[in-house]
Short mmCIF file of C-alpha atoms in Angstrom, two decimals:
data_model
loop_
_atom_site.label_atom_id
_atom_site.label_comp_id
_atom_site.label_asym_id
_atom_site.label_seq_id
_atom_site.Cartn_x
_atom_site.Cartn_y
_atom_site.Cartn_z
CA GLU A 1 180.44 52.70 62.33
CA VAL A 2 180.24 55.95 64.65
CA HIS A 3 183.90 57.32 64.67
CA LEU A 4 184.68 60.30 66.91
CA VAL A 5 188.23 61.59 67.13
CA GLU A 6 189.33 64.17 69.60
CA SER A 7 192.33 66.44 69.24
CA GLY A 8 193.75 69.74 70.58
CA GLY A 9 194.53 68.95 74.14
CA VAL A 10 197.82 70.17 75.58
CA VAL A 11 199.60 71.71 78.33
CA VAL A 12 198.30 75.35 79.16
CA GLN A 13 199.24 77.74 81.72
CA PRO A 14 196.24 79.10 83.80
CA GLY A 15 194.31 81.63 82.37
CA GLY A 16 195.23 80.52 78.72
CA SER A 17 192.92 79.48 75.94
CA LEU A 18 192.70 76.36 74.14
CA ARG A 19 190.27 74.67 71.17
CA LEU A 20 189.37 71.18 71.05
CA SER A 21 188.02 69.63 68.24
CA CYS A 22 186.15 66.60 67.23
CA ALA A 23 186.33 64.89 63.77
CA ALA A 24 183.04 62.83 63.10
CA SER A 25 182.21 59.91 60.44
CA GLY A 26 179.97 57.18 60.14
CA PHE A 27 176.77 58.99 60.39
CA THR A 28 175.12 62.17 59.08
CA PHE A 29 176.65 64.33 61.80
CA GLY A 30 174.29 67.41 60.71
CA ASP A 31 171.38 65.31 62.22
CA TYR A 32 172.47 64.91 65.82
CA THR A 33 173.12 66.91 69.12
CA MET A 34 176.43 66.49 70.08
CA HIS A 35 178.30 66.98 73.44
CA TRP A 36 181.30 67.21 75.50
CA VAL A 37 182.25 65.34 78.41
CA ARG A 38 185.06 65.35 80.72
CA GLN A 39 186.65 63.20 83.39
CA VAL A 40 189.26 64.29 85.62
CA PRO A 41 192.12 61.59 85.84
CA GLY A 42 191.09 58.85 88.29
CA LYS A 43 187.73 60.79 88.64
CA GLY A 44 184.04 60.43 87.69
CA LEU A 45 182.77 61.81 84.76
CA GLN A 46 181.44 65.43 83.98
CA TRP A 47 178.87 66.95 81.26
CA VAL A 48 180.50 70.00 80.18
CA SER A 49 178.25 70.94 77.01
CA LEU A 50 175.83 70.34 74.24
CA ILE A 51 175.04 71.63 70.85
CA ASN A 52 171.83 71.19 68.92
CA TRP A 53 172.06 69.80 65.25
CA ASP A 54 171.81 73.27 63.89
CA GLY A 55 173.93 74.79 66.36
CA ASP A 56 171.12 77.53 67.42
CA ASP A 57 170.74 75.91 70.90
CA THR A 58 173.71 75.47 73.01
CA GLN A 59 173.84 74.41 77.10
CA TYR A 60 176.51 74.52 79.36
CA ALA A 61 177.58 73.03 83.05
CA ASP A 62 177.57 75.60 85.60
CA SER A 63 181.56 75.40 86.08
CA VAL A 64 182.28 76.75 82.35
CA ARG A 65 179.38 78.63 81.46
CA GLY A 66 181.07 81.87 80.38
CA ARG A 67 184.39 80.40 79.85
CA PHE A 68 183.57 77.79 77.53
CA THR A 69 181.94 77.85 73.87
CA ILE A 70 180.67 75.15 71.96
CA SER A 71 180.72 75.65 68.14
CA ARG A 72 179.94 72.88 65.28
CA ASP A 73 180.64 73.17 61.46
CA ASN A 74 178.35 70.63 59.88
CA ARG A 75 180.15 71.27 56.13
CA PHE A 76 182.98 69.71 57.86
CA ASN A 77 181.75 67.24 60.26
CA SER A 78 183.45 68.75 62.88
CA LEU A 79 182.76 69.89 66.89
CA HIS A 80 184.43 72.33 68.56
CA LEU A 81 184.76 73.38 72.48
CA GLU A 82 186.57 76.88 72.41
CA MET A 83 187.81 77.03 76.20
CA ASN A 84 189.01 80.22 77.54
CA ARG A 85 190.12 81.61 81.42
CA LEU A 86 191.07 77.95 82.01
CA ARG A 87 191.60 77.01 85.37
CA ALA A 88 193.57 73.91 87.14
CA GLU A 89 190.41 72.01 87.99
CA ASP A 90 189.64 72.16 83.85
CA THR A 91 192.45 69.77 83.99
CA ALA A 92 190.64 66.45 82.29
CA LEU A 93 190.40 64.23 79.68
CA TYR A 94 187.85 65.76 77.25
CA TYR A 95 185.43 63.36 75.12
CA CYS A 96 183.03 64.25 72.64
CA ALA A 97 179.72 62.36 72.14
CA LYS A 98 176.78 61.71 69.76
CA ASP A 99 173.42 62.38 71.17
CA LYS A 100 170.87 59.29 70.96
CA GLY A 101 168.13 61.10 69.74
CA SER A 102 168.61 62.97 66.15
CA ARG A 103 166.72 65.89 64.51
CA ILE A 104 163.66 63.32 63.30
CA GLN A 105 163.46 61.45 66.42
CA PRO A 106 162.36 62.11 69.64
CA ALA A 107 164.56 63.59 72.84
CA LEU A 108 165.85 60.37 73.91
CA TYR A 109 168.18 61.92 76.44
CA SER A 110 171.41 59.95 76.21
CA PHE A 111 174.46 59.84 74.42
CA ASP A 112 177.15 57.65 73.12
CA ILE A 113 181.08 58.44 73.89
CA ARG A 114 182.85 56.63 71.27
CA GLY A 115 186.32 58.50 71.18
CA GLN A 116 189.45 57.98 73.07
CA GLY A 117 189.39 61.48 74.78
CA THR A 118 191.92 64.37 74.25
CA LEU A 119 193.83 65.39 77.30
CA VAL A 120 193.74 68.77 78.61
CA THR A 121 196.49 70.10 81.31
CA VAL A 122 196.34 73.25 82.81
CA SER A 123 199.72 74.24 85.07
CA SER A 124 201.86 76.68 85.12
CA SER B 1 171.80 71.90 91.11
CA TYR B 2 170.35 68.48 90.80
CA GLU B 3 172.59 65.44 91.99
CA LEU B 4 172.49 61.65 91.89
CA THR B 5 174.00 59.70 94.32
CA GLN B 6 175.52 56.00 93.71
CA PRO B 7 177.41 54.09 96.34
CA PRO B 8 180.96 54.21 95.67
CA SER B 9 181.25 50.06 95.29
CA VAL B 10 180.07 46.90 95.17
CA SER B 11 181.54 43.44 95.24
CA VAL B 12 180.26 40.15 93.90
CA SER B 13 180.96 36.85 93.10
CA PRO B 14 181.37 35.45 89.50
CA GLY B 15 177.95 34.26 88.32
CA GLN B 16 176.12 36.15 90.93
CA THR B 17 173.62 39.00 90.32
CA VAL B 18 174.90 42.50 91.54
CA SER B 19 172.58 45.76 91.48
CA ILE B 20 173.78 49.28 91.57
CA THR B 21 171.57 52.08 92.57
CA CYS B 22 171.30 55.90 91.64
CA SER B 23 169.46 58.18 93.73
CA GLY B 24 167.96 61.65 93.01
CA HIS B 25 165.06 63.60 93.64
CA LYS B 26 162.04 62.49 91.57
CA LEU B 27 164.63 60.31 89.25
CA GLY B 28 161.94 58.36 88.15
CA ASP B 29 160.11 61.14 86.19
CA LYS B 30 163.50 61.59 83.87
CA TYR B 31 165.14 59.05 81.49
CA THR B 32 168.22 57.89 83.46
CA SER B 33 171.27 56.37 81.56
CA TRP B 34 174.34 53.90 82.52
CA PHE B 35 177.94 54.04 81.04
CA GLN B 36 180.16 51.02 81.86
CA GLN B 37 183.94 52.14 82.00
CA ARG B 38 186.55 49.63 82.38
CA PRO B 39 190.22 50.78 83.46
CA GLY B 40 191.88 52.56 80.87
CA GLN B 41 188.91 52.64 78.30
CA SER B 42 186.34 55.20 77.34
CA PRO B 43 183.21 54.74 78.60
CA ILE B 44 180.31 52.73 76.82
CA LEU B 45 176.61 53.47 77.41
CA VAL B 46 175.02 50.18 78.33
CA ILE B 47 171.45 51.52 79.16
CA TYR B 48 169.47 54.39 78.26
CA GLN B 49 165.77 55.74 78.36
CA ASP B 50 165.61 53.94 82.02
CA THR B 51 165.64 50.26 80.14
CA THR B 52 166.59 49.93 76.45
CA ARG B 53 170.29 48.19 75.71
CA PRO B 54 171.78 49.45 72.58
CA SER B 55 172.79 47.37 70.18
CA GLY B 56 175.91 45.01 71.04
CA ILE B 57 174.96 45.06 74.70
CA VAL B 58 174.76 41.66 76.20
CA GLU B 59 171.28 40.56 78.20
CA ARG B 60 172.61 40.29 81.30
CA PHE B 61 172.63 43.84 81.75
CA SER B 62 168.77 45.39 82.93
CA ALA B 63 167.65 48.31 84.58
CA ALA B 64 164.87 49.72 85.93
CA ASN B 65 163.69 53.56 87.34
CA SER B 66 160.66 54.48 89.46
CA GLY B 67 160.54 56.74 92.64
CA ASN B 68 163.66 58.55 93.59
CA THR B 69 166.06 55.46 92.40
CA ALA B 70 167.48 53.78 89.11
CA THR B 71 169.09 50.46 89.64
CA LEU B 72 171.26 48.72 86.75
CA THR B 73 171.38 44.95 87.65
CA ILE B 74 174.04 42.66 86.24
CA SER B 75 172.79 39.20 86.02
CA GLY B 76 175.34 36.24 85.78
CA THR B 77 178.45 38.48 86.41
CA GLN B 78 181.57 38.11 84.70
CA ALA B 79 185.11 39.08 85.46
CA VAL B 80 185.03 41.24 82.35
CA ASP B 81 181.94 43.51 83.97
CA GLU B 82 184.69 44.84 86.54
CA ALA B 83 184.34 48.44 85.96
CA ASP B 84 183.24 51.79 86.84
CA TYR B 85 179.53 52.61 86.27
CA TYR B 86 178.12 56.03 86.15
CA CYS B 87 174.31 57.19 85.96
CA LEU B 88 173.13 60.07 83.87
CA ALA B 89 170.18 62.11 83.95
CA TRP B 90 168.59 65.34 82.28
CA ASP B 91 167.75 68.09 84.54
CA SER B 92 165.39 69.93 82.39
CA ILE B 93 164.99 72.79 85.29
CA THR B 94 168.43 73.43 84.62
CA ALA B 95 168.72 72.21 80.87
CA THR B 96 172.39 70.44 82.04
CA TYR B 97 173.08 66.67 82.22
CA VAL B 98 174.02 64.97 85.13
CA PHE B 99 176.51 62.18 86.38
CA GLY B 100 176.14 59.96 89.44
CA GLY B 101 179.59 59.82 91.28
CA GLY B 102 180.19 56.45 89.88
CA THR B 103 180.02 52.82 91.56
CA LYS B 104 183.11 50.64 90.95
CA VAL B 105 182.12 46.97 90.73
CA THR B 106 184.77 44.08 91.94
CA VAL B 107 184.15 40.89 90.88
CA LEU B 108 185.65 38.80 93.63
#
């Protein structure tokens, strides 16, 4: 069974930095594109970033491009999100998600959110 | 940037059918997914690739996508279906995923 556990969310001051992690299990992590998705409490979902199976391709939402960096370590089945120059509007619950497609399967343009998320609060 | 528009809320009586729309420019040319999020829980994928139900998703969820509108239909709606529903699409021009604003389904 796919299992994703996010961690690293804390209270941080505006302008600060934070690194989120996602521990994956139950599937061949290195075969899948991975995503970060966030949700402001009480609001809708927002896709944040993706990284392909070997880390060669990354994409970002306009609102985080240039401030956030997604990375992965396939040796340790882990996904990360380095967050810099944090703003109040980055306050949200951050989920990691597993792509529906894989390295050996055509893109399905969808993903599964399997974790409980980690809460990032940007406040002074 | 690409935008997806959903009605904020819809209501349905138990046992009836409810449809939720998601509108975007030439959305029918893109693959659309749907997520269900019950109160206090993480989102669950209920439809991907326009019409495909993941394993474990009940048959009363179905969907279609054509023109500028994708539609999620819940047949024989039950109280457990009361949730927020979000559509999702990949915008190949900006290489980003876009969520709709979400629709709250209330089972009266």
